[in-house]
mmCIF file of C-alpha atoms in Angstrom:
data_model
loop_
_atom_site.group_PDB
_atom_site.id
_atom_site.type_symbol
_atom_site.label_atom_id
_atom_site.label_comp_id
_atom_site.label_asym_id
_atom_site.label_seq_id
_atom_site.Cartn_x
_atom_site.Cartn_y
_atom_site.Cartn_z
ATOM 1 C CA UNK A 14 -18.635 -17.725 1.456
ATOM 2 C CA UNK A 15 -20.606 -15.073 -0.396
ATOM 3 C CA UNK A 16 -18.079 -12.346 -1.185
ATOM 4 C CA UNK A 17 -18.653 -8.962 -2.747
ATOM 5 C CA UNK A 18 -16.040 -7.105 -4.784
ATOM 6 C CA UNK A 19 -16.632 -3.388 -5.234
ATOM 7 C CA UNK A 20 -14.646 -1.860 -8.072
ATOM 8 C CA UNK A 21 -13.915 -3.474 -11.423
ATOM 9 C CA UNK A 22 -10.943 -1.345 -12.429
ATOM 10 C CA UNK A 23 -7.336 -2.464 -12.578
ATOM 11 C CA UNK A 24 -6.964 -3.241 -8.887
ATOM 12 C CA UNK A 25 -10.409 -4.822 -8.705
ATOM 13 C CA UNK A 26 -9.630 -7.027 -11.688
ATOM 14 C CA UNK A 27 -6.556 -8.435 -9.949
ATOM 15 C CA UNK A 28 -8.456 -9.126 -6.761
ATOM 16 C CA UNK A 29 -11.214 -10.767 -8.819
ATOM 17 C CA UNK A 30 -8.673 -13.267 -10.182
ATOM 18 C CA UNK A 31 -7.706 -14.371 -6.692
ATOM 19 C CA UNK A 32 -11.262 -14.363 -5.326
ATOM 20 C CA UNK A 33 -12.711 -16.226 -8.299
ATOM 21 C CA UNK A 34 -10.376 -19.149 -7.836
ATOM 22 C CA UNK A 35 -10.259 -19.280 -4.057
ATOM 23 C CA UNK A 36 -11.761 -22.403 -2.436
ATOM 24 C CA UNK A 37 -13.405 -20.353 0.336
ATOM 25 C CA UNK A 38 -15.403 -18.283 -2.160
ATOM 26 C CA UNK A 39 -18.592 -20.010 -3.233
ATOM 27 C CA UNK A 40 -20.420 -16.979 -4.622
ATOM 28 C CA UNK A 41 -18.680 -13.873 -5.993
ATOM 29 C CA UNK A 42 -20.638 -10.681 -6.684
ATOM 30 C CA UNK A 43 -18.961 -7.785 -8.499
ATOM 31 C CA UNK A 44 -20.261 -4.229 -8.323
ATOM 32 C CA UNK A 45 -19.030 -1.170 -10.189
ATOM 33 C CA UNK A 46 -20.370 2.279 -11.046
ATOM 34 C CA UNK A 47 -20.013 1.194 -14.690
ATOM 35 C CA UNK A 48 -22.313 -1.849 -15.136
ATOM 36 C CA UNK A 49 -20.628 -2.882 -18.383
ATOM 37 C CA UNK A 50 -17.234 -3.012 -16.720
ATOM 38 C CA UNK A 51 -18.629 -5.124 -13.878
ATOM 39 C CA UNK A 52 -20.230 -7.524 -16.349
ATOM 40 C CA UNK A 53 -17.049 -7.827 -18.414
ATOM 41 C CA UNK A 54 -15.070 -8.778 -15.316
ATOM 42 C CA UNK A 55 -17.706 -11.088 -13.836
ATOM 43 C CA UNK A 56 -18.487 -13.115 -16.964
ATOM 44 C CA UNK A 57 -15.269 -15.148 -17.385
ATOM 45 C CA UNK A 58 -15.189 -15.857 -13.638
ATOM 46 C CA UNK A 59 -18.748 -17.138 -13.412
ATOM 47 C CA UNK A 60 -19.492 -14.300 -11.000
ATOM 48 C CA UNK A 61 -22.548 -12.061 -10.856
ATOM 49 C CA UNK A 62 -22.464 -8.362 -11.722
ATOM 50 C CA UNK A 63 -24.644 -5.636 -10.242
ATOM 51 C CA UNK A 64 -24.510 -2.147 -8.783
ATOM 52 C CA UNK A 65 -22.373 -1.521 -5.683
ATOM 53 C CA UNK A 66 -25.515 -0.806 -3.646
ATOM 54 C CA UNK A 67 -27.117 -4.100 -4.653
ATOM 55 C CA UNK A 68 -23.941 -6.051 -3.925
ATOM 56 C CA UNK A 69 -23.631 -4.492 -0.468
ATOM 57 C CA UNK A 70 -27.200 -5.475 0.315
ATOM 58 C CA UNK A 71 -26.896 -9.072 -0.904
ATOM 59 C CA UNK A 72 -26.206 -10.737 2.451
ATOM 60 C CA UNK A 73 -22.445 -10.868 2.114
ATOM 61 C CA UNK A 74 -20.030 -12.765 4.317
ATOM 62 C CA UNK A 75 -17.192 -10.426 3.291
ATOM 63 C CA UNK A 76 -16.547 -7.480 0.991
ATOM 64 C CA UNK A 77 -13.438 -6.311 -0.869
ATOM 65 C CA UNK A 78 -13.335 -2.575 -1.615
ATOM 66 C CA UNK A 79 -11.195 -1.646 -4.614
ATOM 67 C CA UNK A 80 -12.982 1.531 -5.693
ATOM 68 C CA UNK A 81 -11.481 5.057 -6.035
ATOM 69 C CA UNK A 82 -10.019 6.511 -2.836
ATOM 70 C CA UNK A 83 -12.789 9.103 -2.501
ATOM 71 C CA UNK A 84 -15.357 6.302 -1.985
ATOM 72 C CA UNK A 85 -13.438 4.164 0.529
ATOM 73 C CA UNK A 86 -14.706 5.796 3.715
ATOM 74 C CA UNK A 87 -18.391 5.647 2.808
ATOM 75 C CA UNK A 88 -18.216 2.016 1.703
ATOM 76 C CA UNK A 89 -16.216 1.010 4.785
ATOM 77 C CA UNK A 90 -18.748 2.731 7.040
ATOM 78 C CA UNK A 91 -21.625 0.926 5.313
ATOM 79 C CA UNK A 92 -19.856 -2.429 5.619
ATOM 80 C CA UNK A 93 -19.237 -1.845 9.330
ATOM 81 C CA UNK A 94 -22.846 -0.823 9.918
ATOM 82 C CA UNK A 95 -24.023 -3.955 8.098
ATOM 83 C CA UNK A 96 -21.689 -6.182 10.119
ATOM 84 C CA UNK A 97 -19.755 -7.319 7.030
ATOM 85 C CA UNK A 98 -15.975 -7.941 7.426
ATOM 86 C CA UNK A 99 -14.207 -5.676 4.959
ATOM 87 C CA UNK A 100 -10.963 -5.512 3.049
ATOM 88 C CA UNK A 101 -10.167 -2.049 1.693
ATOM 89 C CA UNK A 102 -7.298 -0.876 -0.442
ATOM 90 C CA UNK A 103 -5.228 1.902 1.071
ATOM 91 C CA UNK A 104 -5.855 4.619 2.073
ATOM 92 C CA UNK A 105 -8.871 4.494 4.394
ATOM 93 C CA UNK A 106 -9.794 8.029 3.329
ATOM 94 C CA UNK A 107 -8.190 10.992 1.549
ATOM 95 C CA UNK A 108 -7.905 13.058 4.749
ATOM 96 C CA UNK A 109 -7.061 12.618 8.407
ATOM 97 C CA UNK A 110 -10.428 13.642 9.856
ATOM 98 C CA UNK A 111 -12.347 11.030 7.860
ATOM 99 C CA UNK A 112 -9.753 8.368 8.621
ATOM 100 C CA UNK A 113 -10.277 8.993 12.331
ATOM 101 C CA UNK A 114 -14.045 8.783 11.883
ATOM 102 C CA UNK A 115 -13.767 5.388 10.188
ATOM 103 C CA UNK A 116 -11.389 4.150 12.875
ATOM 104 C CA UNK A 117 -13.959 5.047 15.515
ATOM 105 C CA UNK A 118 -16.801 3.528 13.461
ATOM 106 C CA UNK A 119 -14.982 0.227 13.084
ATOM 107 C CA UNK A 120 -14.116 0.151 16.786
ATOM 108 C CA UNK A 121 -17.717 0.880 17.779
ATOM 109 C CA UNK A 122 -19.229 -1.840 15.586
ATOM 110 C CA UNK A 123 -16.478 -4.386 16.255
ATOM 111 C CA UNK A 124 -16.493 -5.443 12.602
ATOM 112 C CA UNK A 125 -13.048 -6.692 11.483
ATOM 113 C CA UNK A 126 -11.425 -4.504 8.845
ATOM 114 C CA UNK A 127 -8.267 -5.262 6.859
ATOM 115 C CA UNK A 128 -6.537 -2.376 5.075
ATOM 116 C CA UNK A 129 -4.487 -3.446 2.077
ATOM 117 C CA UNK A 130 -0.714 -3.053 2.380
ATOM 118 C CA UNK A 131 0.495 -5.988 0.311
ATOM 119 C CA UNK A 132 4.192 -5.621 1.116
ATOM 120 C CA UNK A 133 3.485 -7.189 4.523
ATOM 121 C CA UNK A 134 2.771 -10.424 2.626
ATOM 122 C CA UNK A 135 5.936 -10.393 0.508
ATOM 123 C CA UNK A 136 8.495 -13.062 1.409
ATOM 124 C CA UNK A 137 11.446 -10.667 1.382
ATOM 125 C CA UNK A 138 9.907 -8.126 3.730
ATOM 126 C CA UNK A 139 8.717 -10.909 6.049
ATOM 127 C CA UNK A 140 12.247 -12.359 6.175
ATOM 128 C CA UNK A 141 13.738 -8.940 6.920
ATOM 129 C CA UNK A 142 11.242 -8.446 9.758
ATOM 130 C CA UNK A 143 12.258 -11.766 11.307
ATOM 131 C CA UNK A 144 15.933 -10.830 10.969
ATOM 132 C CA UNK A 145 15.317 -7.590 12.858
ATOM 133 C CA UNK A 146 13.275 -9.340 15.530
ATOM 134 C CA UNK A 147 15.746 -12.147 16.229
ATOM 135 C CA UNK A 148 18.792 -9.872 16.285
ATOM 136 C CA UNK A 149 20.590 -11.101 13.173
ATOM 137 C CA UNK A 150 21.223 -7.485 12.127
ATOM 138 C CA UNK A 151 22.390 -6.452 15.568
ATOM 139 C CA UNK A 152 21.383 -2.945 16.627
ATOM 140 C CA UNK A 153 19.612 -1.313 13.659
ATOM 141 C CA UNK A 154 21.167 2.036 12.774
ATOM 142 C CA UNK A 155 19.998 2.865 9.255
ATOM 143 C CA UNK A 156 17.176 2.077 6.825
ATOM 144 C CA UNK A 157 16.833 3.105 3.185
ATOM 145 C CA UNK A 158 13.627 2.750 1.167
ATOM 146 C CA UNK A 159 13.063 3.089 -2.581
ATOM 147 C CA UNK A 160 9.832 3.135 -4.570
ATOM 148 C CA UNK A 161 10.266 4.056 -8.221
ATOM 149 C CA UNK A 162 7.759 3.513 -11.023
ATOM 150 C CA UNK A 163 8.908 2.922 -14.610
ATOM 151 C CA UNK A 164 6.381 5.441 -15.914
ATOM 152 C CA UNK A 165 3.972 8.002 -14.486
ATOM 153 C CA UNK A 166 0.260 7.511 -13.820
ATOM 154 C CA UNK A 167 -2.171 9.515 -15.972
ATOM 155 C CA UNK A 168 -2.975 13.139 -15.177
ATOM 156 C CA UNK A 169 -6.535 12.362 -14.078
ATOM 157 C CA UNK A 170 -5.183 9.920 -11.478
ATOM 158 C CA UNK A 171 -2.628 12.384 -10.138
ATOM 159 C CA UNK A 172 -5.269 15.091 -9.657
ATOM 160 C CA UNK A 173 -7.132 13.003 -7.070
ATOM 161 C CA UNK A 174 -4.327 10.800 -5.690
ATOM 162 C CA UNK A 175 -3.466 12.954 -2.678
ATOM 163 C CA UNK A 176 0.138 13.385 -3.770
ATOM 164 C CA UNK A 177 3.319 11.339 -3.943
ATOM 165 C CA UNK A 178 3.720 10.763 -0.211
ATOM 166 C CA UNK A 179 0.081 9.840 0.492
ATOM 167 C CA UNK A 180 -0.464 7.754 -2.627
ATOM 168 C CA UNK A 181 2.888 6.085 -3.309
ATOM 169 C CA UNK A 182 5.177 6.327 -0.282
ATOM 170 C CA UNK A 183 2.474 5.371 2.209
ATOM 171 C CA UNK A 184 3.510 1.788 1.380
ATOM 172 C CA UNK A 185 7.077 2.611 2.437
ATOM 173 C CA UNK A 186 5.834 4.218 5.647
ATOM 174 C CA UNK A 187 3.735 1.187 6.550
ATOM 175 C CA UNK A 188 6.447 -1.341 5.809
ATOM 176 C CA UNK A 189 9.028 0.738 7.704
ATOM 177 C CA UNK A 190 6.908 0.450 10.869
ATOM 178 C CA UNK A 191 6.095 -3.225 10.249
ATOM 179 C CA UNK A 192 9.640 -4.434 9.577
ATOM 180 C CA UNK A 193 11.429 -2.396 12.244
ATOM 181 C CA UNK A 194 8.736 -2.480 14.938
ATOM 182 C CA UNK A 195 9.482 1.194 15.649
ATOM 183 C CA UNK A 196 7.529 4.423 15.229
ATOM 184 C CA UNK A 197 8.458 7.522 13.229
ATOM 185 C CA UNK A 198 8.931 10.712 15.259
ATOM 186 C CA UNK A 199 9.658 13.262 12.530
ATOM 187 C CA UNK A 200 9.884 13.707 8.766
ATOM 188 C CA UNK A 201 11.766 16.125 6.531
ATOM 189 C CA UNK A 202 10.682 15.801 2.906
ATOM 190 C CA UNK A 203 11.605 17.392 -0.400
ATOM 191 C CA UNK A 204 10.413 16.939 -3.956
ATOM 192 C CA UNK A 205 10.999 18.060 -7.513
ATOM 193 C CA UNK A 206 9.174 18.243 -10.825
ATOM 194 C CA UNK A 207 11.354 16.838 -13.576
ATOM 195 C CA UNK A 208 8.714 15.400 -15.879
ATOM 196 C CA UNK A 209 5.221 16.205 -17.142
ATOM 197 C CA UNK A 210 3.707 19.524 -16.092
ATOM 198 C CA UNK A 211 0.504 17.949 -14.764
ATOM 199 C CA UNK A 212 2.247 16.929 -11.538
ATOM 200 C CA UNK A 213 3.022 20.550 -10.667
ATOM 201 C CA UNK A 214 -0.450 21.649 -11.784
ATOM 202 C CA UNK A 215 -1.919 19.187 -9.285
ATOM 203 C CA UNK A 216 0.402 20.462 -6.524
ATOM 204 C CA UNK A 217 2.323 17.185 -6.629
ATOM 205 C CA UNK A 218 5.909 16.117 -7.381
ATOM 206 C CA UNK A 219 7.323 13.331 -9.531
ATOM 207 C CA UNK A 220 10.630 12.961 -7.686
ATOM 208 C CA UNK A 221 10.817 12.641 -3.914
ATOM 209 C CA UNK A 222 13.156 12.183 -0.978
ATOM 210 C CA UNK A 223 12.806 12.247 2.794
ATOM 211 C CA UNK A 224 14.646 11.726 6.054
ATOM 212 C CA UNK A 225 12.688 10.056 8.856
ATOM 213 C CA UNK A 226 13.848 9.857 12.461
ATOM 214 C CA UNK A 227 12.566 6.839 14.396
ATOM 215 C CA UNK A 228 11.686 6.800 18.100
ATOM 216 C CA UNK A 229 14.908 4.922 18.953
ATOM 217 C CA UNK A 230 17.156 7.235 16.947
ATOM 218 C CA UNK A 231 17.357 5.053 13.817
ATOM 219 C CA UNK A 232 17.633 7.165 10.667
ATOM 220 C CA UNK A 233 15.573 6.160 7.645
ATOM 221 C CA UNK A 234 15.990 7.704 4.211
ATOM 222 C CA UNK A 235 13.574 7.422 1.330
ATOM 223 C CA UNK A 236 13.598 8.193 -2.360
ATOM 224 C CA UNK A 237 11.015 7.858 -5.099
ATOM 225 C CA UNK A 238 10.354 8.558 -8.745
ATOM 226 C CA UNK A 239 7.546 8.374 -11.268
ATOM 227 C CA UNK A 240 10.093 8.156 -14.119
ATOM 228 C CA UNK A 241 12.441 5.251 -13.405
ATOM 229 C CA UNK A 242 13.444 4.191 -16.893
ATOM 230 C CA UNK A 243 15.280 1.103 -15.619
ATOM 231 C CA UNK A 244 11.984 -0.490 -14.518
ATOM 232 C CA UNK A 245 9.907 -0.957 -11.384
ATOM 233 C CA UNK A 246 12.206 -0.600 -8.391
ATOM 234 C CA UNK A 247 11.079 -1.285 -4.809
ATOM 235 C CA UNK A 248 13.778 -1.980 -2.220
ATOM 236 C CA UNK A 249 14.426 -1.730 1.511
ATOM 237 C CA UNK A 250 17.940 -1.723 2.943
ATOM 238 C CA UNK A 251 18.402 -2.355 6.665
ATOM 239 C CA UNK A 252 21.856 -1.868 8.151
ATOM 240 C CA UNK A 253 22.799 -2.830 11.702
ATOM 241 C CA UNK A 254 25.853 -3.533 13.796
ATOM 242 C CA UNK A 255 25.857 -7.216 12.770
ATOM 243 C CA UNK A 256 24.848 -7.086 9.118
ATOM 244 C CA UNK A 257 22.978 -5.474 6.239
ATOM 245 C CA UNK A 258 19.954 -6.988 4.540
ATOM 246 C CA UNK A 259 18.262 -5.770 1.360
ATOM 247 C CA UNK A 260 14.709 -6.570 0.265
ATOM 248 C CA UNK A 261 14.230 -6.539 -3.521
ATOM 249 C CA UNK A 262 17.841 -7.272 -4.436
ATOM 250 C CA UNK A 263 17.222 -10.122 -6.860
ATOM 251 C CA UNK A 264 17.877 -11.054 -10.481
ATOM 252 C CA UNK A 265 15.098 -8.708 -11.628
ATOM 253 C CA UNK A 266 16.189 -5.638 -9.670
ATOM 254 C CA UNK A 267 16.103 -2.462 -11.759
ATOM 255 C CA UNK A 268 19.842 -1.902 -11.263
ATOM 256 C CA UNK A 269 23.009 -2.351 -13.265
ATOM 257 C CA UNK A 270 26.546 -2.508 -11.904
ATOM 258 C CA UNK A 271 29.067 0.021 -13.207
ATOM 259 C CA UNK A 272 31.969 -2.249 -12.221
ATOM 260 C CA UNK A 273 33.913 -3.845 -15.101
ATOM 261 C CA UNK A 274 33.175 -7.523 -15.573
ATOM 262 C CA UNK A 275 30.157 -7.556 -13.281
ATOM 263 C CA UNK A 276 27.080 -8.788 -15.130
ATOM 264 C CA UNK A 277 24.424 -8.517 -12.450
ATOM 265 C CA UNK A 278 21.520 -8.615 -12.272
ATOM 266 C CA UNK A 279 20.996 -10.700 -15.379
ATOM 267 C CA UNK A 280 17.185 -10.768 -15.548
ATOM 268 C CA UNK A 281 14.723 -8.258 -16.961
ATOM 269 C CA UNK A 282 13.575 -5.644 -14.464
ATOM 270 C CA UNK A 283 10.093 -5.928 -12.967
ATOM 271 C CA UNK A 284 7.547 -4.222 -15.208
ATOM 272 C CA UNK A 285 5.136 -2.970 -12.541
ATOM 273 C CA UNK A 286 3.891 -3.512 -9.010
ATOM 274 C CA UNK A 287 1.385 -6.219 -9.993
ATOM 275 C CA UNK A 288 4.100 -8.364 -11.527
ATOM 276 C CA UNK A 289 6.478 -7.800 -8.605
ATOM 277 C CA UNK A 290 3.926 -8.421 -5.832
ATOM 278 C CA UNK A 291 1.472 -10.919 -7.371
ATOM 279 C CA UNK A 292 2.183 -13.653 -4.769
ATOM 280 C CA UNK A 293 1.837 -11.082 -1.984
ATOM 281 C CA UNK A 294 -1.537 -9.890 -3.270
ATOM 282 C CA UNK A 295 -2.801 -13.462 -3.484
ATOM 283 C CA UNK A 296 -1.636 -14.199 0.061
ATOM 284 C CA UNK A 297 -3.182 -10.972 1.307
ATOM 285 C CA UNK A 298 -6.639 -11.850 -0.064
ATOM 286 C CA UNK A 299 -6.409 -15.380 1.333
ATOM 287 C CA UNK A 300 -5.560 -13.997 4.764
ATOM 288 C CA UNK A 301 -8.488 -11.580 4.575
ATOM 289 C CA UNK A 302 -10.905 -14.427 3.838
ATOM 290 C CA UNK A 303 -9.613 -16.334 6.859
ATOM 291 C CA UNK A 304 -10.140 -13.184 8.920
ATOM 292 C CA UNK A 305 -13.680 -12.844 7.603
ATOM 293 C CA UNK A 306 -14.407 -16.411 8.682
ATOM 294 C CA UNK A 307 -13.173 -15.597 12.174
ATOM 295 C CA UNK A 308 -10.056 -17.763 11.907
ATOM 296 C CA UNK A 309 -7.493 -14.942 12.186
ATOM 297 C CA UNK A 310 -7.195 -11.347 13.403
ATOM 298 C CA UNK A 311 -6.869 -8.434 11.012
ATOM 299 C CA UNK A 312 -3.306 -8.323 9.649
ATOM 300 C CA UNK A 313 -3.553 -4.537 9.196
ATOM 301 C CA UNK A 314 -6.191 -2.678 11.183
ATOM 302 C CA UNK A 315 -7.531 0.808 10.593
ATOM 303 C CA UNK A 316 -5.381 1.961 13.520
ATOM 304 C CA UNK A 317 -2.244 0.674 11.793
ATOM 305 C CA UNK A 318 -3.266 2.253 8.498
ATOM 306 C CA UNK A 319 -3.800 5.509 10.382
ATOM 307 C CA UNK A 320 -0.180 5.463 11.582
ATOM 308 C CA UNK A 321 1.122 5.145 8.016
ATOM 309 C CA UNK A 322 -1.251 7.908 6.913
ATOM 310 C CA UNK A 323 0.030 10.208 9.677
ATOM 311 C CA UNK A 324 3.583 9.774 8.376
ATOM 312 C CA UNK A 325 2.367 10.563 4.856
ATOM 313 C CA UNK A 326 0.589 13.654 6.155
ATOM 314 C CA UNK A 327 3.743 14.800 7.943
ATOM 315 C CA UNK A 328 5.815 14.249 4.796
ATOM 316 C CA UNK A 329 3.322 16.176 2.666
ATOM 317 C CA UNK A 330 3.266 19.052 5.162
ATOM 318 C CA UNK A 331 7.071 19.082 5.265
ATOM 319 C CA UNK A 332 7.232 19.163 1.459
ATOM 320 C CA UNK A 333 4.907 22.159 1.171
ATOM 321 C CA UNK A 334 6.182 24.118 4.178
ATOM 322 C CA UNK A 335 9.874 23.339 3.788
ATOM 323 C CA UNK A 336 10.458 22.256 7.372
ATOM 324 C CA UNK A 337 10.868 19.253 9.627
ATOM 325 C CA UNK A 338 7.486 18.028 10.873
ATOM 326 C CA UNK A 339 7.092 16.050 14.070
ATOM 327 C CA UNK A 340 4.237 13.546 14.056
ATOM 328 C CA UNK A 341 3.206 14.838 17.471
ATOM 329 C CA UNK A 342 1.933 17.961 15.670
ATOM 330 C CA UNK A 343 -0.721 15.894 13.902
ATOM 331 C CA UNK A 344 -1.977 13.787 16.787
#
């Protein structure tokens, strides 16, 4: 397959590793707004570097979009119009209106699109989903989600990220729907600024919490931080009438027991999301390539990404207006 990769930054570089060594990829083309960065990434992989426009027009069999969020919608629209199956990192677009436009564009052209939510490809989340589906947890009553970074992103990233709930917790919102098979009806969100001033300047928060009510009455709680000194911490706790399962509770969890004589976990905490989810990212790209060849459906369509984005929008609105927001208000 001739595959294009747009974006040679940190995320693009990780995807390039998986694409460059994948047996389905015979020709890899890398495009970036900075030609030198594209060349530096392409060289060791034996790939070709060019401008994003040239890569898109090179007769691709598939394209991976790992550029800044503000460019996602335009590149996705161009891929759909060209009939090229596309993988795009979340989110589809920085706003709801454009996300809806891309959803309609993809539906009209019929081009398969895969939006990147790598937690769906993590073994722990997949096992928890099966446990919910086959009844091992009984009737699900409560879910708790945590996403905490060991250190904050730079100020220039925060200014254009869309905020904590759209940028960071959208992963929690997607995986909540995917694991439980239920929809969110309402969100009540709060946040605080406990660290660098640039979060508040950007209208964002560095510490977050929310209560989400699901369509079957299940209560989900969420918490997040940009300053988790213990390390990278991503967990999901699901509690039902027959048991409680926790995703991310392993020897590298960023936790320490306060109980005397308990030395657990014994391993070093995960350093960042790439280290924690590397196998999931690799599986995600492999699944996309199979989709592009027509061997599998999209594992996360634009419609599904839209649902996670709607929850993020509701949470952001709740944060700024100080009230419970029903998703029905946004539909």
